[in-house]
Coordinates of C-alpha atoms in Angstrom, one line a residue:
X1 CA 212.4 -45.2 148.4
X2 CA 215.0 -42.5 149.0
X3 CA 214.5 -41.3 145.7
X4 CA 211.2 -40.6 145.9
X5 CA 212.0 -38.8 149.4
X6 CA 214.3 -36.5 147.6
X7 CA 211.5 -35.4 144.4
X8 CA 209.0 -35.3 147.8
X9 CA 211.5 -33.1 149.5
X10 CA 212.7 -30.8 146.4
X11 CA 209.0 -30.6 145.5
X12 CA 207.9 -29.2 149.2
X13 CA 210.9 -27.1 148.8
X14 CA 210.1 -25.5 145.5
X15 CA 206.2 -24.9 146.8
X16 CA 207.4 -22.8 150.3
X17 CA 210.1 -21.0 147.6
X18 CA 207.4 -20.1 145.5
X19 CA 205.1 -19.1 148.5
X20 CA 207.8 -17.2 150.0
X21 CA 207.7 -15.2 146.6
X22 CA 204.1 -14.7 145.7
X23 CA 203.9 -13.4 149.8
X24 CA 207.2 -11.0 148.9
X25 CA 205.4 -9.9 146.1
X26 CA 202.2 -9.2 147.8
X27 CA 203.6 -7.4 150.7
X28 CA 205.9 -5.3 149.0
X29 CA 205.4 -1.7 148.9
X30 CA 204.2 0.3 145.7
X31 CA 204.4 3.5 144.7
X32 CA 202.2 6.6 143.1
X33 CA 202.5 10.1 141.9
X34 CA 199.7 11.8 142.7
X35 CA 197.8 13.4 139.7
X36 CA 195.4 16.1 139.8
X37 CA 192.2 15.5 141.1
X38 CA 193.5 12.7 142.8
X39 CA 192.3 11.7 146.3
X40 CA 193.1 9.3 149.3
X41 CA 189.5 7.5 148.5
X42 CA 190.7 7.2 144.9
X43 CA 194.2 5.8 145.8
X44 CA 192.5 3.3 148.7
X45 CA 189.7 2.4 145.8
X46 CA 192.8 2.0 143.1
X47 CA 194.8 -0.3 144.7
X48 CA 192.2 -2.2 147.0
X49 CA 193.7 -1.2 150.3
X50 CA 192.3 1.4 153.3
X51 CA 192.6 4.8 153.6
X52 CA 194.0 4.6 157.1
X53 CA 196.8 2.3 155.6
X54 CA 197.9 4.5 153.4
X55 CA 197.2 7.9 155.7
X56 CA 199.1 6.0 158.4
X57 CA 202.1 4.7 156.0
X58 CA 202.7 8.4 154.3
X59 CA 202.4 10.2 157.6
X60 CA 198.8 12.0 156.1
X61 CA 196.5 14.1 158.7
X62 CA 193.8 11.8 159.3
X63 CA 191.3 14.8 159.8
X64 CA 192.0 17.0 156.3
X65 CA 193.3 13.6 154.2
X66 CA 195.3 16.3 152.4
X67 CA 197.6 15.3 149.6
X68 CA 199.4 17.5 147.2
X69 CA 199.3 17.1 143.1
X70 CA 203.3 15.8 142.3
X71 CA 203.4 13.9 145.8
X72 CA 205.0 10.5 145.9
X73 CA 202.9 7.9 147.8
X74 CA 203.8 4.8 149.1
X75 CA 201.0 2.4 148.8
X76 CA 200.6 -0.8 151.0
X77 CA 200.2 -4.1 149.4
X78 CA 196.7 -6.1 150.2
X79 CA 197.3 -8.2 153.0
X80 CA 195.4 -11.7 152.6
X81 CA 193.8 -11.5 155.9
X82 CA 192.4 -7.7 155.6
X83 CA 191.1 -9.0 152.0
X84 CA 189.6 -12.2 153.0
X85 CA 187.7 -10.1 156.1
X86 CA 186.8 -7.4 154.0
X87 CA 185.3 -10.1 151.5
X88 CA 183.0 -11.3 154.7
X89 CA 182.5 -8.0 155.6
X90 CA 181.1 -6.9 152.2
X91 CA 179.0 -10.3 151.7
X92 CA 177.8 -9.5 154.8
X93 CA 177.1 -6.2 153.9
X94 CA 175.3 -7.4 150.7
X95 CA 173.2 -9.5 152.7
X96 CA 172.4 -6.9 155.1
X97 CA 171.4 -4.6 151.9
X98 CA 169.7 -7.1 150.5
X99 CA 167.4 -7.2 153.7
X100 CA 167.2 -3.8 154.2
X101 CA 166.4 -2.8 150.6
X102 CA 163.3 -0.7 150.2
X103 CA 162.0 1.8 147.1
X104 CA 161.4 5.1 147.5
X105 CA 159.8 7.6 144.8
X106 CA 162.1 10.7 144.0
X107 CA 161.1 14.3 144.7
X108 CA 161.8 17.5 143.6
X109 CA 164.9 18.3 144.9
X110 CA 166.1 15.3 145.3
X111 CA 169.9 13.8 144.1
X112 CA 171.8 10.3 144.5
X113 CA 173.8 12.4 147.4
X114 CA 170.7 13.3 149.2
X115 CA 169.2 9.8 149.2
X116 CA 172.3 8.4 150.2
X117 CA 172.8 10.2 153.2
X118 CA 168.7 10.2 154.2
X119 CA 169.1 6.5 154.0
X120 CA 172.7 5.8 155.5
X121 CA 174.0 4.5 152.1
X122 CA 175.9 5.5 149.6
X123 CA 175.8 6.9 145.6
X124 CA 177.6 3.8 144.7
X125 CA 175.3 1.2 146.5
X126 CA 172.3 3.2 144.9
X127 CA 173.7 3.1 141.2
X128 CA 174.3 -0.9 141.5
X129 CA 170.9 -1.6 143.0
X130 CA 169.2 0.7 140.0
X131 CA 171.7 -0.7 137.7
X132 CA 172.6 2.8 137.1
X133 CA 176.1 3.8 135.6
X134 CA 179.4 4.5 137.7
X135 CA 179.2 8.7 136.6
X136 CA 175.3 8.5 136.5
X137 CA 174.4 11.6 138.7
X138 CA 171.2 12.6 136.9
X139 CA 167.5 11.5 138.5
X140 CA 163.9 12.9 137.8
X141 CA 160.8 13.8 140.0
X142 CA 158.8 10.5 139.9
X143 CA 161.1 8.0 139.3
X144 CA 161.2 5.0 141.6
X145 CA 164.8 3.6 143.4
X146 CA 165.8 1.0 145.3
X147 CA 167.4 1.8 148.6
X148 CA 169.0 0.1 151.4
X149 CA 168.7 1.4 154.6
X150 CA 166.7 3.2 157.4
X151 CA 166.0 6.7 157.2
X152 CA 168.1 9.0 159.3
X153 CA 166.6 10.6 162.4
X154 CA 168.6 14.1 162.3
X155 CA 169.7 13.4 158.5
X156 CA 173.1 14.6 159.6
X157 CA 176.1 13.5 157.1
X158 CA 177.1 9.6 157.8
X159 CA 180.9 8.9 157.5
X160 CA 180.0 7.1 154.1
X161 CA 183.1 6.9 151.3
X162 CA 181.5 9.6 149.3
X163 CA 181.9 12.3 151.6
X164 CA 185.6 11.5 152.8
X165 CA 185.7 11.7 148.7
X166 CA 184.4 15.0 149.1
X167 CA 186.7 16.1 152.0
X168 CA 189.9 14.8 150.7
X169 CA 189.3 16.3 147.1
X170 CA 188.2 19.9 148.9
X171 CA 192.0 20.8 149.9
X172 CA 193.3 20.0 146.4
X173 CA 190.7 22.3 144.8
X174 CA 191.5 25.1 147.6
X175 CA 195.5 24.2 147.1
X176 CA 194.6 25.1 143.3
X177 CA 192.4 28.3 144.1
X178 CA 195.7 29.5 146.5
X179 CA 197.7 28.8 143.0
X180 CA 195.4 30.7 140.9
X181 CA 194.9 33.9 143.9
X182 CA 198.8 33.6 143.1
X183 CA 199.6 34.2 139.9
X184 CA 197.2 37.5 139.5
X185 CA 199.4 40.2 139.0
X186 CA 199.7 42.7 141.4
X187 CA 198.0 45.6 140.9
X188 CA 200.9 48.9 140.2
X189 CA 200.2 52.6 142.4
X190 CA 202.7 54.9 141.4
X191 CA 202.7 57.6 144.0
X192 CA 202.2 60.5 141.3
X193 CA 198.6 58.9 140.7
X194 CA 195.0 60.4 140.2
X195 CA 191.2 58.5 139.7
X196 CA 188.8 58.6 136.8
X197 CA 185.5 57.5 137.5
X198 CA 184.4 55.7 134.1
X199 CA 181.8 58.2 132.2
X200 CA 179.0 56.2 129.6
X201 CA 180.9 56.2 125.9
X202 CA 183.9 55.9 127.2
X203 CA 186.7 52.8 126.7
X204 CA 190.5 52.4 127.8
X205 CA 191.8 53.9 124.9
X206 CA 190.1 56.9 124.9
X207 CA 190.7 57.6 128.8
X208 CA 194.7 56.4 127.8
X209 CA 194.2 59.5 125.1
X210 CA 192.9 62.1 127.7
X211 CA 195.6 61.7 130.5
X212 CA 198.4 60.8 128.3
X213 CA 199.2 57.2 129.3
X214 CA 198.9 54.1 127.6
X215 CA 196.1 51.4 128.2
X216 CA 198.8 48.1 129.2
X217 CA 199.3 51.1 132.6
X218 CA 195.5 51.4 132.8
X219 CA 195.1 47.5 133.1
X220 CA 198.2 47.0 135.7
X221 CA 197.0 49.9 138.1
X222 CA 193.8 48.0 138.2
X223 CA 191.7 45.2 138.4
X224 CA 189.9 45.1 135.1
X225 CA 186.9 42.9 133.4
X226 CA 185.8 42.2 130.2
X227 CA 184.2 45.5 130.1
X228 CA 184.4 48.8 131.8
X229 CA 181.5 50.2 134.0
X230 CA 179.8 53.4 134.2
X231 CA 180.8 55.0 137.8
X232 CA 183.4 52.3 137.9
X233 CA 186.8 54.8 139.5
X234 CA 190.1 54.2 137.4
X235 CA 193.6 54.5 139.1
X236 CA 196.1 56.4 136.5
X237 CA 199.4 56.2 136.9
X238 CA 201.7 59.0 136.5
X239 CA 199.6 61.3 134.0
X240 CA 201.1 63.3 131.3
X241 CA 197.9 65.4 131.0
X242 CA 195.2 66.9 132.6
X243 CA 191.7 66.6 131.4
X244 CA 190.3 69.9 133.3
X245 CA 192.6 71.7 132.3
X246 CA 192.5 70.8 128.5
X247 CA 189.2 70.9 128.5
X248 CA 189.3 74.7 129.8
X249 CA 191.9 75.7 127.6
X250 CA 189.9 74.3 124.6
X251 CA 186.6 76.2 126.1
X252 CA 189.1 79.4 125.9
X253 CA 190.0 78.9 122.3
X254 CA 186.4 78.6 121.2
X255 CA 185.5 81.6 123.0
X256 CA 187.9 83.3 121.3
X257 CA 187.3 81.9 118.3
X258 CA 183.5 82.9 118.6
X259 CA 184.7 86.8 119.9
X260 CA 187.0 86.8 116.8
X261 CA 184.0 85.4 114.3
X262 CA 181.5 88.6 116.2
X263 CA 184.2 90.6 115.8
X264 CA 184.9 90.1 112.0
X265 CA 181.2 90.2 111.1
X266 CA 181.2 93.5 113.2
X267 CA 183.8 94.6 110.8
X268 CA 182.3 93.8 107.2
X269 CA 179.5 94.5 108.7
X270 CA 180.7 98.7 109.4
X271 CA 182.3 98.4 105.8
X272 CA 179.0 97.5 104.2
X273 CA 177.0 100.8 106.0
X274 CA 180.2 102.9 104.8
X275 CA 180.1 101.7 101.2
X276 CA 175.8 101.9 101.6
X277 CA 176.7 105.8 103.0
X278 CA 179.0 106.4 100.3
X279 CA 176.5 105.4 97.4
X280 CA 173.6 107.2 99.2
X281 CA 175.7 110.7 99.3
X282 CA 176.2 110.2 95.3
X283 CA 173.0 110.2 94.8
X284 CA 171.9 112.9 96.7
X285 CA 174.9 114.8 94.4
X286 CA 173.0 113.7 91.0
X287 CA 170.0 116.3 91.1
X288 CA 172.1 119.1 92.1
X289 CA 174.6 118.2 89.2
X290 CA 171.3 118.2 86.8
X291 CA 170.5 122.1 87.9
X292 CA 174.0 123.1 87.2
X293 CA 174.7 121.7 83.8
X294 CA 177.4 124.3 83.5
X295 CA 178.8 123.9 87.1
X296 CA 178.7 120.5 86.9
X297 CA 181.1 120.3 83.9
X298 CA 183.7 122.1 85.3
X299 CA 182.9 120.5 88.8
X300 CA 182.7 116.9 87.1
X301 CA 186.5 115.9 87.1
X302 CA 186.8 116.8 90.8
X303 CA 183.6 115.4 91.5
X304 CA 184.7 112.2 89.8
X305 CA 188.3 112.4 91.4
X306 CA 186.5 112.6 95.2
X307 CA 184.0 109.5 94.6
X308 CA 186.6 107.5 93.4
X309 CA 188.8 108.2 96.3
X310 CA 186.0 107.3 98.5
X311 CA 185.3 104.4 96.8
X312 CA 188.7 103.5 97.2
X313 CA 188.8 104.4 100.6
X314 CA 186.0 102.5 101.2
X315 CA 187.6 99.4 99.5
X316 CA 190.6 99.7 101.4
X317 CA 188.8 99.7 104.7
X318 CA 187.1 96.5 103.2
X319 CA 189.7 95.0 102.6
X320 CA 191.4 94.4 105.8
X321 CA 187.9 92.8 107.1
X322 CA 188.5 90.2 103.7
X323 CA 191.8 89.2 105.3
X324 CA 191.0 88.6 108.1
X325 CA 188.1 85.9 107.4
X326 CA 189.3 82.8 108.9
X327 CA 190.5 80.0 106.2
X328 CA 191.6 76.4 107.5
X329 CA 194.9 75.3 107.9
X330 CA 196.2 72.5 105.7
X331 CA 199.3 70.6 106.8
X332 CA 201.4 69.6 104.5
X333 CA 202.4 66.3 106.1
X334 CA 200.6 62.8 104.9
X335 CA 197.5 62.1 107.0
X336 CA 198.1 59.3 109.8
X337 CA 195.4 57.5 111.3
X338 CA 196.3 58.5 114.3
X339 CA 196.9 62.3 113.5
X340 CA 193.6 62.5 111.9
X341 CA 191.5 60.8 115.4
X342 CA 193.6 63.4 117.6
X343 CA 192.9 66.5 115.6
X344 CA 188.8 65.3 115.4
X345 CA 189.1 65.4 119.5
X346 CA 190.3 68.7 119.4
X347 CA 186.5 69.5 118.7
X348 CA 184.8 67.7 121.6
X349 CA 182.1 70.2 122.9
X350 CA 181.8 71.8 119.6
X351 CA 177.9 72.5 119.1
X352 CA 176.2 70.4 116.4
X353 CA 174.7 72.9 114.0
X354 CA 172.8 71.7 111.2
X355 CA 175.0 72.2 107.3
X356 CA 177.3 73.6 109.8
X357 CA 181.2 72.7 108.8
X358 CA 183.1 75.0 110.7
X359 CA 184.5 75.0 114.2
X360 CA 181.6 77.3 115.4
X361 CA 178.9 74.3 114.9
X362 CA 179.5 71.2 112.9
X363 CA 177.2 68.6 111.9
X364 CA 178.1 65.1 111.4
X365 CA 179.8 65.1 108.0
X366 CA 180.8 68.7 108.2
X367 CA 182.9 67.7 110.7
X368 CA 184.6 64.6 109.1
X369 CA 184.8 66.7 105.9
X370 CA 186.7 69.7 108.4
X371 CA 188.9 67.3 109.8
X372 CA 190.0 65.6 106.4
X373 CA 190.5 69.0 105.1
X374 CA 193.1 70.0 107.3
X375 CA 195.3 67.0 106.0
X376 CA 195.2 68.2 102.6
X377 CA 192.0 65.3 101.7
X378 CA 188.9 66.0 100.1
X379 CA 185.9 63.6 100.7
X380 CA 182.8 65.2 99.9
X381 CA 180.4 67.5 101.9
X382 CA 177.8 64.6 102.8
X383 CA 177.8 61.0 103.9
X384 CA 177.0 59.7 100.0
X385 CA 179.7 61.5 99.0
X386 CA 182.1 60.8 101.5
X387 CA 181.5 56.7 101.0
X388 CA 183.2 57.1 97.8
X389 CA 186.6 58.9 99.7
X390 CA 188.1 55.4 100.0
X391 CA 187.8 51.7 100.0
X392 CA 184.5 49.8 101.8
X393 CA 185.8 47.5 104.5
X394 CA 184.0 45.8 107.5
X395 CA 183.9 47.8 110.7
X396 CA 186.3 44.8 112.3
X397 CA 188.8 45.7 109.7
X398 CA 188.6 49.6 110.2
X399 CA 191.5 51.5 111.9
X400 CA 192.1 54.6 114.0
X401 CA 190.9 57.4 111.8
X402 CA 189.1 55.3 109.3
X403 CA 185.4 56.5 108.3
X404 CA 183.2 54.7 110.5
X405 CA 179.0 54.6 108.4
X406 CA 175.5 53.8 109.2
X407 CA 173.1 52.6 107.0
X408 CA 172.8 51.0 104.0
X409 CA 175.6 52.1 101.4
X410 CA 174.6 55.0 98.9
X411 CA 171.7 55.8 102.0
X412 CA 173.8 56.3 105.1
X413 CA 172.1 58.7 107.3
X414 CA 175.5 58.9 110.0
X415 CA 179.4 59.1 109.4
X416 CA 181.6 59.4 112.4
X417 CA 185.8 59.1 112.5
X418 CA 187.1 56.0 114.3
X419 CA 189.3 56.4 117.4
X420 CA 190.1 52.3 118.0
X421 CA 188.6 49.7 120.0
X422 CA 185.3 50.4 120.5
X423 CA 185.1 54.3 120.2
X424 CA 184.2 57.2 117.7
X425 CA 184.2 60.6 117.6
X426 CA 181.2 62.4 115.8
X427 CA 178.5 65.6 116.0
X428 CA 175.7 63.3 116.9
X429 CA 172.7 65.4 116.8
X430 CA 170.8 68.6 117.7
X431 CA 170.7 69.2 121.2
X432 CA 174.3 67.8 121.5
X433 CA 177.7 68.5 120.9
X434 CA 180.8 66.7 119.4
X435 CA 181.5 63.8 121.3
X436 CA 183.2 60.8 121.6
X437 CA 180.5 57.4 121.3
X438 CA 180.9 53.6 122.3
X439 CA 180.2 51.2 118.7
X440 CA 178.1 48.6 122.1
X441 CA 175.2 51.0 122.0
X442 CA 175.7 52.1 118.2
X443 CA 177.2 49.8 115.9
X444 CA 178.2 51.3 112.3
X445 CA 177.1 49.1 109.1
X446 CA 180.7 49.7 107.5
X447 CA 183.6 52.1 107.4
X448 CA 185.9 53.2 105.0
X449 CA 189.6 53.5 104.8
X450 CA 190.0 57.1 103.3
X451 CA 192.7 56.6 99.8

């Protein structure tokens, strides 16, 4: 008998030990890192305990239910009595659901979020009743759901779990908008800065060309897109040049370019009508050489001695208009990309003259042939020519002062000289004048990379 007392009594004692246990274990405390996108519904869903447990045991504001992505979070273990009345509650619940269950025919306009709150539900009580799945969000004009409920009077948001969802995953997305507002750079002002308002055909690089700085100081002084707009204003930093004032001082230098040209005509022009003079007084000498046989003879070596002096005097005063023709200037140094794109700029606002290959008027292929010229290369006078200067490549594969073509090859009707990015210079047409253009309106069909 007393050995049966002492199994009874080890036996009792082993069930309250393992009791004592199983109840340590259950009301221990847990922990979790939050993750991103991560909520207080979420956690209270996860781990089958309240939100105002866990608001209440991690010191959370009860009104934002704010938590932070890399936050530790104690969570509270399920207590059997809060379980076993929130199993009454939701069989209760169920039952009440049950009861109140109705079906309603969707609209246009309607969602799972509307319905819910019009009839004091929620999305997930919809999805089970239509046996919809847990990320189903999708519904279509016409189709019939089950809903539990009464329509709301004022339709004002009900405290449902979906919309605390809502609320406590709204300061986590505006925590990570802060972030993002964060880490855009700061814009850079120098205080030796001027504006550019953005012109049509224009690109970084070639507004970086025209005041001397380089694009990287375009894109930190302000806030850029994908693309530049037209009237869009530009802050440059600490210029090295001045547009205006290029742009007159290249004005200048084709003025005087143009007074030298009338001038020079002028010239050869006065030769010509002194040489014209010259032969006209000879032959107004002839007849009276013809009545004077005798005179003439004697006269004859003199005569001959005075036209040739005129002739030569003539000549001489010829001569200096000969010299002073202009002729292009050929470096001697190897052409660079770079070289070649600058020295085609240097002819923005020349006039576009048709055949015209000179800096006086230039059409489109006299001017790439000008330009090429000067660096000692020879490509041709017209675009078929000039497709054979080099090597074919796609226009993605061109570089700065590359041959940029349209149309087909050995029938291109256009060649301009590439500048980078999306820019060219060329003498587009009659009418206009040398230019630089923008490959988004006019795309070439191929370039070629000059040998």
């Amino acid at each position: 008998m007393n050995h049966t007392a002492k199994k009874l009594l080890v036996g009792t004692v082993g069930a309250a030990g393992l009791f004592l246990a199983t109840t340590a274990t259950a009301n221990a405390d847990t922990t979790h890192k939050v993750a991103k996108n991560d909520t207080v519904w979420d956690l209270s869903q996860k781990y089958g305990v309240s939100i105002q447990a866990i608001e209440a045991l991690n010191n959370i504001d009860q009104n934002s239910h704010l938590i932070v992505t890399g936050q530790t979070l104690k969570v509270p273990a399920k207590d059997a009595q809060v379980s076993e009345n929130n199993n009454t509650a939701q069989a209760a619940d169920k039952k009440a659901d049950t009861e109140n269950t109705s079906d309603v025919t969707v609209k246009a306009g309607d969602t799972l979020w509307t319905l819910a709150q019009q009839y004091n539900t929620s999305v997930e009580k919809l999805r089970e009743l239509n046996g919809l799945a847990a990320d189903a969000y999708l519904i279509h004009p016409g189709n019939v759901l089950r809903v539990n409920g009464t329509v709301q009077a004022t339709q004002q948001p009900a405290q449902t779990e979906q919309p605390v969802q809502q609320q406590t995953e709204q300061p986590v997305v505006q925590q990570e908008a802060t972030q993002e507002q964060a880490q855009e750079p700061q814009l850079v002002v120098s205080a030796n800065h001027t504006t550019h308002t953005v012109q049509a055909g224009e690109s970084l690089y070639s507004i970086a060309q025209a005041y001397g700085v380089t694009v990287d100081s375009l894109r930190s002084a302000n806030n850029l897109g994908a693309t530049l707009l037209v009237g869009q204003t530009l802050t440059i930093n600490d210029p090295a040049k001045d547009p205006a004032q290029e742009a007159a001082a290249q004005q200048a230098a084709q003025e005087q370019a143009a007074s030298q040209a009338q001038q020079e005509a002028a010239t050869q022009q006065a030769a010509q009508e002194q040489a014209a003079a010259a032969q006209a007084q000879q032959q107004v000498q002839q007849p009276v050489q013809n009545q004077a046989p005798a005179q003439t003879q004697t006269q004859a070596p003199a005569q001959q001695t005075q036209q040739t002096q005129q002739t030569q005097q003539v000549q001489q005063q010829a001569q200096p208009a000969q010299v002073q023709q202009p002729q292009q200037q050929v470096v001697s140094t190897p052409a660079d990309g770079s070289a070649i794109a600058a020295y085609a700029q240097s002819f923005i606002g020349t006039p576009y003259v048709w055949g015209g290959s000179t800096p006086s008027g230039f059409d489109c292929s006299g001017l790439t042939q000008y330009v090429y010229a000067h660096f000692g290369k020879q490509i041709g006078r017209n675009t078929i020519a000039q497709e054979s200067a080099g090597t074919h490549i796609p226009v993605s594969q061109a570089q700065v002062g590359d041959l940029l073509f349209w149309g087909t090859p050995g029938s291109t009707y256009h060649v301009a000289i590439y500048l980078g990015g999306n820019s060219f210079v060329a003498a587009p047409e009659p009418g206009q004048s040398v230019k630089i253009g923008n490959m988004a309106y006019f795309m070439p069909s191929f370039a070629v990379h000059v040998n």
